PDB file of C-alpha atoms and ligand atoms in Angstrom:
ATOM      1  CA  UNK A   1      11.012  15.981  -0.822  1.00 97.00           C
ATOM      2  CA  UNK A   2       8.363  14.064  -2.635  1.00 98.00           C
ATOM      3  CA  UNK A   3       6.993  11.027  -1.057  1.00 98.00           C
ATOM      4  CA  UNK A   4       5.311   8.180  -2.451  1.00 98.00           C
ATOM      5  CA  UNK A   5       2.306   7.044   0.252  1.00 98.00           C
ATOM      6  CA  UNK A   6       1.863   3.165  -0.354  1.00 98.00           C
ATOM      7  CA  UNK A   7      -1.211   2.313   1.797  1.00 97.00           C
ATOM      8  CA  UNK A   8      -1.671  -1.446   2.821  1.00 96.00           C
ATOM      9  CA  UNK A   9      -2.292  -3.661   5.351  1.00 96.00           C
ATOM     10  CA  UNK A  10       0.595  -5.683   4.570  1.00 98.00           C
ATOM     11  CA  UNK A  11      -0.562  -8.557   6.289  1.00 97.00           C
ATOM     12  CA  UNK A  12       2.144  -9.968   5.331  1.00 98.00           C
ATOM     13  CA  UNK A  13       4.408  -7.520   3.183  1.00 98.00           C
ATOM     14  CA  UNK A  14       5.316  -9.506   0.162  1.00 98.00           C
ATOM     15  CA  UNK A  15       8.012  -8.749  -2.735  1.00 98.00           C
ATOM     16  CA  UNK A  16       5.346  -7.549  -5.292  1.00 97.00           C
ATOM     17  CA  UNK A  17       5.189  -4.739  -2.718  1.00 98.00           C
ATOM     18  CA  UNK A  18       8.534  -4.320  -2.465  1.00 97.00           C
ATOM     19  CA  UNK A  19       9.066  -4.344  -6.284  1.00 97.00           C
ATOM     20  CA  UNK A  20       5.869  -2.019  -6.732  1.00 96.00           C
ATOM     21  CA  UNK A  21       7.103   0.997  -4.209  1.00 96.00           C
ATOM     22  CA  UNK A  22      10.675   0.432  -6.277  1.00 95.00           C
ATOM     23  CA  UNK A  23       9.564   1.261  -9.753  1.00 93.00           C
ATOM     24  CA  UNK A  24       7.216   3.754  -8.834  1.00 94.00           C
ATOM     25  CA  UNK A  25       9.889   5.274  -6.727  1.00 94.00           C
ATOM     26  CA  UNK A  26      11.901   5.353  -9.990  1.00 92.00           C
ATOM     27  CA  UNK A  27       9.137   6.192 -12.244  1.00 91.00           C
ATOM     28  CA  UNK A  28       8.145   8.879 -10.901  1.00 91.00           C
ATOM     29  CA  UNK A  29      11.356  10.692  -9.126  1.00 93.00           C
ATOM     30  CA  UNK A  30      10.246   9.674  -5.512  1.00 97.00           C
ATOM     31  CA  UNK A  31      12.882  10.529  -2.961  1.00 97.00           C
ATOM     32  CA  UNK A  32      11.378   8.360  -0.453  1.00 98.00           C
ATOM     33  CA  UNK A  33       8.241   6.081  -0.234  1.00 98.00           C
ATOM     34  CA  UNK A  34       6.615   5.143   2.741  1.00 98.00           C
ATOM     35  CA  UNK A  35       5.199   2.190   3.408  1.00 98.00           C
ATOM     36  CA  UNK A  36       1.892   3.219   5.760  1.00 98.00           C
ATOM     37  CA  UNK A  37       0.517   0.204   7.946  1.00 98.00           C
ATOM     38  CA  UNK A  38      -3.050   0.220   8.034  1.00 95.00           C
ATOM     39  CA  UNK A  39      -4.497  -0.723  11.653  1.00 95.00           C
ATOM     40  CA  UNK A  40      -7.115  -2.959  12.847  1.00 89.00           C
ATOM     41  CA  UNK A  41     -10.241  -0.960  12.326  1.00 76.00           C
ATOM     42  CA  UNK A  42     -12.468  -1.880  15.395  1.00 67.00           C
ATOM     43  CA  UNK A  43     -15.831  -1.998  13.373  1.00 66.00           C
ATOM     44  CA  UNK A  44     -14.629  -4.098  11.055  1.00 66.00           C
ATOM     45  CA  UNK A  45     -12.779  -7.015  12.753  1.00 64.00           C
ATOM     46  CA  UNK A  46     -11.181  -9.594  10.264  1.00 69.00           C
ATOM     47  CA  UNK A  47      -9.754 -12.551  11.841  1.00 79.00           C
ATOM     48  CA  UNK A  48      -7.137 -13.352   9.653  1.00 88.00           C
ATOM     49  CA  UNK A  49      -5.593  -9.360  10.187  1.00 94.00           C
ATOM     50  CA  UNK A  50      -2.644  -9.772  11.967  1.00 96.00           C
ATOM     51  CA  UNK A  51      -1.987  -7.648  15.342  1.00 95.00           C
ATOM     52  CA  UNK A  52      -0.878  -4.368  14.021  1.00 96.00           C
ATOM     53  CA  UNK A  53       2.646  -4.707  15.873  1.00 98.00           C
ATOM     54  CA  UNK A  54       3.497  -7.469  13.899  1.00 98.00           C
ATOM     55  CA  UNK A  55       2.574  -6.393  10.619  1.00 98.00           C
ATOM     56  CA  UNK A  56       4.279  -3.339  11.074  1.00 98.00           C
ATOM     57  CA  UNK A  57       7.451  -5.536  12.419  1.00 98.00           C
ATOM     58  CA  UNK A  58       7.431  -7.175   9.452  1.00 98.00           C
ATOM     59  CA  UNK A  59       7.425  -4.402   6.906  1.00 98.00           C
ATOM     60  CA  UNK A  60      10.268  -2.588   8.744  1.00 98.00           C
ATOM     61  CA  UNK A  61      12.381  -6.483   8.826  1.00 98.00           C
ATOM     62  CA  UNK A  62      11.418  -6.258   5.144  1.00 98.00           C
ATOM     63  CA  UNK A  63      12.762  -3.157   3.880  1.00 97.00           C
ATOM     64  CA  UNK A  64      16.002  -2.908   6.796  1.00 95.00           C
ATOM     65  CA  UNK A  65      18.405  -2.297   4.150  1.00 93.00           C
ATOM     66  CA  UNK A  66      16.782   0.169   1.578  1.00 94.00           C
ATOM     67  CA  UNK A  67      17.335   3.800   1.810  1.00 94.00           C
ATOM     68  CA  UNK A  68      14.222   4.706  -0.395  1.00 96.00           C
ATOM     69  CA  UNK A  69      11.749   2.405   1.795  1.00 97.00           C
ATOM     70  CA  UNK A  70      10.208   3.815   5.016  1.00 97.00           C
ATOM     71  CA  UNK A  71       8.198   2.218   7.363  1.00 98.00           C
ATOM     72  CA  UNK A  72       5.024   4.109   9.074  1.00 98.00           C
ATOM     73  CA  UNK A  73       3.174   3.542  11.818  1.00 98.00           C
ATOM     74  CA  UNK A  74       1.541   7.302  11.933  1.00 97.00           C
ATOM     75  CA  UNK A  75      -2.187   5.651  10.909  1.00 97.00           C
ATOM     76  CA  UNK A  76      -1.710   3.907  14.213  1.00 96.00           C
ATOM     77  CA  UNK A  77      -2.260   7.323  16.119  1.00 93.00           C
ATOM     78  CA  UNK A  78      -4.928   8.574  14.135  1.00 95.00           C
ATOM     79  CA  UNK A  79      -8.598   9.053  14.984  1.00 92.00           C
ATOM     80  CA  UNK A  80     -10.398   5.794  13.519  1.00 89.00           C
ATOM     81  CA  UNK A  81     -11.608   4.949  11.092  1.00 88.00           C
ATOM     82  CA  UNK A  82      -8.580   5.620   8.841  1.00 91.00           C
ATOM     83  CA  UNK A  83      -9.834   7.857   6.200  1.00 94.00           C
ATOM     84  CA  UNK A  84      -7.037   8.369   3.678  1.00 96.00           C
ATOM     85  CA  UNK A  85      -7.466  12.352   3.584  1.00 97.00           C
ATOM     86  CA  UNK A  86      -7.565  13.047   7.008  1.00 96.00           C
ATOM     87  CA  UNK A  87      -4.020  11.205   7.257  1.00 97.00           C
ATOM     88  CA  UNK A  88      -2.816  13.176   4.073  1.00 97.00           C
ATOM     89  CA  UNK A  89      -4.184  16.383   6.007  1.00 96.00           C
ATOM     90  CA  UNK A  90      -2.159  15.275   8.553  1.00 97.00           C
ATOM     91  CA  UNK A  91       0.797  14.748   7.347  1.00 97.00           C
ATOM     92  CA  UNK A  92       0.786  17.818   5.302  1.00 96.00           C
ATOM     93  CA  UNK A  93       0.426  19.844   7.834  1.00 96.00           C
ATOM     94  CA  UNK A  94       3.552  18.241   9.746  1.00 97.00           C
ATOM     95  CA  UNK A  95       5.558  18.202   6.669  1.00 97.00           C
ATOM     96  CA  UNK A  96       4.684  21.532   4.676  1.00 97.00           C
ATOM     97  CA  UNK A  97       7.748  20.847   2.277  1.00 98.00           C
ATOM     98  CA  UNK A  98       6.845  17.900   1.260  1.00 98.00           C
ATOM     99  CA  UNK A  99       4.866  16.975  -1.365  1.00 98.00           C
ATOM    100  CA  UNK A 100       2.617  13.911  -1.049  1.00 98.00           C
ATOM    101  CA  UNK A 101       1.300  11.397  -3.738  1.00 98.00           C
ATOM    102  CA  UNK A 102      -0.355   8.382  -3.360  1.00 98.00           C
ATOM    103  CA  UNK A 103       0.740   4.602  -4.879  1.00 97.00           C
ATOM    104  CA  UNK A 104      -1.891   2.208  -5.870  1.00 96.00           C
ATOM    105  CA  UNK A 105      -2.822  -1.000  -7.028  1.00 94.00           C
ATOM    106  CA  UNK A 106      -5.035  -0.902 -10.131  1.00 91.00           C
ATOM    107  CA  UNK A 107      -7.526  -2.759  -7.621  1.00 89.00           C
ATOM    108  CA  UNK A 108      -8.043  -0.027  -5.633  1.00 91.00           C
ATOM    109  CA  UNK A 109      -8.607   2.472  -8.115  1.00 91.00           C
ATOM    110  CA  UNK A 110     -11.913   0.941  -9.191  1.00 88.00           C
ATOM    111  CA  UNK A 111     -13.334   1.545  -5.386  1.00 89.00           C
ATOM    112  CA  UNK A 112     -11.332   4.485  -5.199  1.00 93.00           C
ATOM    113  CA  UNK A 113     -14.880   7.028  -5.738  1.00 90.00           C
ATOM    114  CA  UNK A 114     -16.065   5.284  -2.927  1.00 91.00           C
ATOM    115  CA  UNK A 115     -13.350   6.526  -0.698  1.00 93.00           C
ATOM    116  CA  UNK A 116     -13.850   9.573   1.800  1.00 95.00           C
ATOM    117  CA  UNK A 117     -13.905  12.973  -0.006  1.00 96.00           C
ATOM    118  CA  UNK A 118     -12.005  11.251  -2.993  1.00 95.00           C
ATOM    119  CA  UNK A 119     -12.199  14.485  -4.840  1.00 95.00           C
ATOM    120  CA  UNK A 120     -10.291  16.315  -2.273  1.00 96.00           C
ATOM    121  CA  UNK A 121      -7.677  13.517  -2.168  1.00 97.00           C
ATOM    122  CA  UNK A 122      -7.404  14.252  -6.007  1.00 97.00           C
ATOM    123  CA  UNK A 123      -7.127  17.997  -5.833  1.00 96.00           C
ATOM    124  CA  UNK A 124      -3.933  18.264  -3.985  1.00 95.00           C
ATOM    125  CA  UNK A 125      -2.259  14.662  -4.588  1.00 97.00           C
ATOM    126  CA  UNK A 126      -1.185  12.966  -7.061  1.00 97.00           C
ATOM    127  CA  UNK A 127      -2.187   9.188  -7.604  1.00 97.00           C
ATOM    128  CA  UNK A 128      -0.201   6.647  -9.651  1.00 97.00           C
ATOM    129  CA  UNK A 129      -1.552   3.662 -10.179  1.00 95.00           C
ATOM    130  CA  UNK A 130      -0.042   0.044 -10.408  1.00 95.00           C
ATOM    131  CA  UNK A 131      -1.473  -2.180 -12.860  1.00 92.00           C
ATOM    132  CA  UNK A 132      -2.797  -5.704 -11.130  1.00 88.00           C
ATOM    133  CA  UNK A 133      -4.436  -6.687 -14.746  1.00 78.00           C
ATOM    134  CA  UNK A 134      -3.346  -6.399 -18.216  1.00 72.00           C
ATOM    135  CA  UNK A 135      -3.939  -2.994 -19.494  1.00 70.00           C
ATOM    136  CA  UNK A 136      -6.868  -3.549 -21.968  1.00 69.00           C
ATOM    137  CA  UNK A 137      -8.374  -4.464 -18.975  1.00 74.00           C
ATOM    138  CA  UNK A 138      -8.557  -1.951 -16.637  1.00 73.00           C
ATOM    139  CA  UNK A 139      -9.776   0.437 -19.195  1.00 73.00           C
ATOM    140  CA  UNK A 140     -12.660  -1.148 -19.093  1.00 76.00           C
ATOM    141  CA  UNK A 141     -13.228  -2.219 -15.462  1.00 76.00           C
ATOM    142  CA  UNK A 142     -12.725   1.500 -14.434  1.00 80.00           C
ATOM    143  CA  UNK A 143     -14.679   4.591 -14.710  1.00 81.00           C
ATOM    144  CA  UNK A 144     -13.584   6.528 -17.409  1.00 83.00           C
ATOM    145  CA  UNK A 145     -13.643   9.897 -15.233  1.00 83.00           C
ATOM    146  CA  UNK A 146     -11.080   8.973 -13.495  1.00 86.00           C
ATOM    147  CA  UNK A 147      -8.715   7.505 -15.976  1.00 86.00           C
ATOM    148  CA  UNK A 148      -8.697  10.859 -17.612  1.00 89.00           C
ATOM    149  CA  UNK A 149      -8.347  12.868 -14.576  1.00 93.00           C
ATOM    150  CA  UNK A 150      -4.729  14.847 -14.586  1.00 95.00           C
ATOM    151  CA  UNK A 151      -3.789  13.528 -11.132  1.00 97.00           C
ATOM    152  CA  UNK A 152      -4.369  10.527 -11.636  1.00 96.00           C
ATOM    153  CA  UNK A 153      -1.419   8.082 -13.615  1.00 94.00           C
ATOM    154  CA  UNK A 154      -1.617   4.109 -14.575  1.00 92.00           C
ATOM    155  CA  UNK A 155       2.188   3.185 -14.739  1.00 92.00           C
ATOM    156  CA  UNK A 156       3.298   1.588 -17.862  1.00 88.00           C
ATOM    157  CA  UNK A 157       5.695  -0.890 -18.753  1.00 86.00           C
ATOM    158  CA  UNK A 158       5.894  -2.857 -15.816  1.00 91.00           C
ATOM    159  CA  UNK A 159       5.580  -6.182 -14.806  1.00 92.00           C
ATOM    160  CA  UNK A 160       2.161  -7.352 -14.122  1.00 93.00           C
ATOM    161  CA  UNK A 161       3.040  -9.295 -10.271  1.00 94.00           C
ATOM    162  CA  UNK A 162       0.680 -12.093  -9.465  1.00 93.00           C
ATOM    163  CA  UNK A 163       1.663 -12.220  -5.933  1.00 96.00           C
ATOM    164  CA  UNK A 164      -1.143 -11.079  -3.324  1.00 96.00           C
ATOM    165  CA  UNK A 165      -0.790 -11.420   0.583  1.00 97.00           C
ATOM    166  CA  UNK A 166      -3.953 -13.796   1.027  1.00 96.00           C
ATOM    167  CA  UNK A 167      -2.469 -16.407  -1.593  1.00 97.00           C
ATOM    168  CA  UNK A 168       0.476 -15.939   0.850  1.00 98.00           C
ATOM    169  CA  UNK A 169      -1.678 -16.565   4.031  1.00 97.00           C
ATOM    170  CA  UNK A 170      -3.732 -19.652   2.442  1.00 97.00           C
ATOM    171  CA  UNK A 171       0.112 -21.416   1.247  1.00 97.00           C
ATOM    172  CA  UNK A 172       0.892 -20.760   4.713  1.00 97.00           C
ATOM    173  CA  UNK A 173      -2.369 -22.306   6.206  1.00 96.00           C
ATOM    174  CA  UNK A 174      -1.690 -25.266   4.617  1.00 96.00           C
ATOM    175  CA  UNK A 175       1.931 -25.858   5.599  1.00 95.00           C
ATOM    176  CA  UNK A 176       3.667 -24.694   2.676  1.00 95.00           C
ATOM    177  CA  UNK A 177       6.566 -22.772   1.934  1.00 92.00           C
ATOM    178  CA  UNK A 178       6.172 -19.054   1.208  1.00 93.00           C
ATOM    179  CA  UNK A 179      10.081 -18.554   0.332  1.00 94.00           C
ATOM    180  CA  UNK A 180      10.390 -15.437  -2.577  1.00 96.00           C
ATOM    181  CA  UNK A 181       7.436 -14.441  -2.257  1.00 98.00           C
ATOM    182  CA  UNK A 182       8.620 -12.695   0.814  1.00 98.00           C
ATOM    183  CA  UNK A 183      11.975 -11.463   1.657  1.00 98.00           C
ATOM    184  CA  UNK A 184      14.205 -13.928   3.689  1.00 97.00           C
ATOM    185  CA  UNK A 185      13.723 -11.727   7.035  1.00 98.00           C
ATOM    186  CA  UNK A 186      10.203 -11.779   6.663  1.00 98.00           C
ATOM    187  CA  UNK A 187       9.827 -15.498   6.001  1.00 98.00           C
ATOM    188  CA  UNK A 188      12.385 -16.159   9.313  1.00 97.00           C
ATOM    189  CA  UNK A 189       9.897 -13.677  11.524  1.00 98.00           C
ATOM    190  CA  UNK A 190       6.799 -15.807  10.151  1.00 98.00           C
ATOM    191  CA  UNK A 191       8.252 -18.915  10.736  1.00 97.00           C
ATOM    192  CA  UNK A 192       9.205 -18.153  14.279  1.00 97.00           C
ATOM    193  CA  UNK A 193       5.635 -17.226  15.310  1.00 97.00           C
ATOM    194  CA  UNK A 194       4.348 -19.566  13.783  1.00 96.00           C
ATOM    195  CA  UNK A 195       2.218 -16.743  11.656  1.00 97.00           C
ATOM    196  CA  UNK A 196      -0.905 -17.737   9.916  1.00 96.00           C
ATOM    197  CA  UNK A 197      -0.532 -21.428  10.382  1.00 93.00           C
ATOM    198  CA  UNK A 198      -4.179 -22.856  10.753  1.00 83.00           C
TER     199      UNK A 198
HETATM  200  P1  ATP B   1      -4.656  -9.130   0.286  1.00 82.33           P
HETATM  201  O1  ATP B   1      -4.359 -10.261  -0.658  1.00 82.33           O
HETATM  202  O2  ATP B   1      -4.635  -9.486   1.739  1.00 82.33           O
HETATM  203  O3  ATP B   1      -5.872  -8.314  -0.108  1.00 82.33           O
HETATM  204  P2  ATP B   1      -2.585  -7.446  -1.000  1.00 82.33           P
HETATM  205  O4  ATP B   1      -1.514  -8.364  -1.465  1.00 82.33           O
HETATM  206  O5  ATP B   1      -3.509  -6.877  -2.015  1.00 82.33           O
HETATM  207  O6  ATP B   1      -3.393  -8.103   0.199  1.00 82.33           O
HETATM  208  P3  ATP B   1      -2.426  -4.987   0.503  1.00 82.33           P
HETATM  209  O7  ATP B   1      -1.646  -4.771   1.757  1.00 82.33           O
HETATM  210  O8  ATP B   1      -3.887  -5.021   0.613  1.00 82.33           O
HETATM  211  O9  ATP B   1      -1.834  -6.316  -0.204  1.00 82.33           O
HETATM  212  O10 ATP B   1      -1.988  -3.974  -0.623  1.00 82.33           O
HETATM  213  C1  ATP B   1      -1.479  -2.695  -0.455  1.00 82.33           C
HETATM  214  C2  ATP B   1      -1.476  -2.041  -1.817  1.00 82.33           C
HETATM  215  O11 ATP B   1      -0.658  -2.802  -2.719  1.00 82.33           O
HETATM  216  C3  ATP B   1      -2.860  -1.975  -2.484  1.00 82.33           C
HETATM  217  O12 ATP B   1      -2.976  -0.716  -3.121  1.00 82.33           O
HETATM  218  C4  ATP B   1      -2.811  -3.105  -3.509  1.00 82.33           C
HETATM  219  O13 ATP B   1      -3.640  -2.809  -4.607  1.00 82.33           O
HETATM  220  C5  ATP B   1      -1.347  -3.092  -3.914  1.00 82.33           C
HETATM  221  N1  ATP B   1      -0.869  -4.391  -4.385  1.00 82.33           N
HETATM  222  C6  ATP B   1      -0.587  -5.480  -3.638  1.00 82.33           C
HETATM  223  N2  ATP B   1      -0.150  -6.499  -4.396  1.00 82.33           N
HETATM  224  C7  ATP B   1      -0.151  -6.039  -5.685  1.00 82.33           C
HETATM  225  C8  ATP B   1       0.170  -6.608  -6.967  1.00 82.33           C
HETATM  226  N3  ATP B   1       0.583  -7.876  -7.066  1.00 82.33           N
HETATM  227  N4  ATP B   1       0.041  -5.830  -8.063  1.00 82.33           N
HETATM  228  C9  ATP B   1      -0.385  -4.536  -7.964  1.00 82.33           C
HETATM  229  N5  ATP B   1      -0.715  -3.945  -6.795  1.00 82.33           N
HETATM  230  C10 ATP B   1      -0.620  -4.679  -5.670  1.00 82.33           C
END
């Protein structure tokens, strides 16, 4: 099978995810994507991260009724910190069929040679890239080795989503009403914690 590995913290899971995984999914032939929860890393505490239970909670109440959509916790059970190729190492080596890539926002990419043995990540996976600017734009903002490296693909012709989970969490601090912007499930599991209300 070939997966689609959409990293986040998801904190919450909006519908510019949900749209994102779906046209990359598309796209690029996925069979499956899989939605993979990033946990609290303990040397880096962030007080507006949700509990890892609930965020994960939320993405799997978000994508209940999609057969392409998978929720993961596996990140959860991993040696921390998180490093993205240990996890890909990982899960290659329990899934030798499968062939991993890796989704993206455009965001990302320009920090992605900062990441853990980035090289590595690009030698065996692929990397498609969602656009979070206009496209003039992010050839300039990143470096050019990587936009011409064969592994790695900025997705064309899709909508540019202005939707991000902290303008989420501040409409939410202030009492207002985050409806579409997350999916109906997510909204009612928000609502009934009482999730990032100040
Ligand atoms: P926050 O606002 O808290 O930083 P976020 O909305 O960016 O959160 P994350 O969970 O950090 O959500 O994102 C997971 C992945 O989804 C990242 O690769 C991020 O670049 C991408 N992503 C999220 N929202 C968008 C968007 N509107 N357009 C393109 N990529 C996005």
């Amino acid at each position: 099978m070939k997966i689609g590995l959409f990293f986040g913290t998801f904190n919450p899971i909006h519908v510019g995810h949900l749209i994102i995984a779906n046209h990359m999914a598309q796209l690029q032939q996925l069979d499956q994507v899989w939605l993979v929860v990033t946990p609290h890393n303990p040397h880096k505490e962030k007080s507006t991260l949700l509990a890892d239970h609930l965020r994960l909670d939320m993405v799997r109440d978000a994508i209940y009724d999609s057969p392409l959509l998978k929720a993961s916790d596996i990140e959860f059970h991993l040696p921390k910190p998180n490093y993205t190729i240990s996890t890909l190492t990982h899960l290659q080596e329990k899934y030798p069929q499968d062939e991993f890539s890796l989704l993206i926002g455009a965001d990302n990419l320009r920090t992605f040679h900062k990441w853990y043995n980035w090289e590595q990540i690009l030698a065996y996976h692929r990397l498609f890239v969602y656009p979070r600017i206009a496209e003039d734009e992010i050839d300039h903002e990143i470096n050019p080795e990587l936009l011409a490296h064969p592994n790695i693909e900025i997705v064309k012709d899709v909508p540019i989503l202005g939707i991000s989970a902290s303008h989420i969490r501040a409409r939410l601090a202030e009492g207002k009403d985050c409806s579409f912007l997350v999916t109906e499930p997510v909204a009612k599991y928000i609502a009934e914690r009482g999730l990032y209300q100040k």
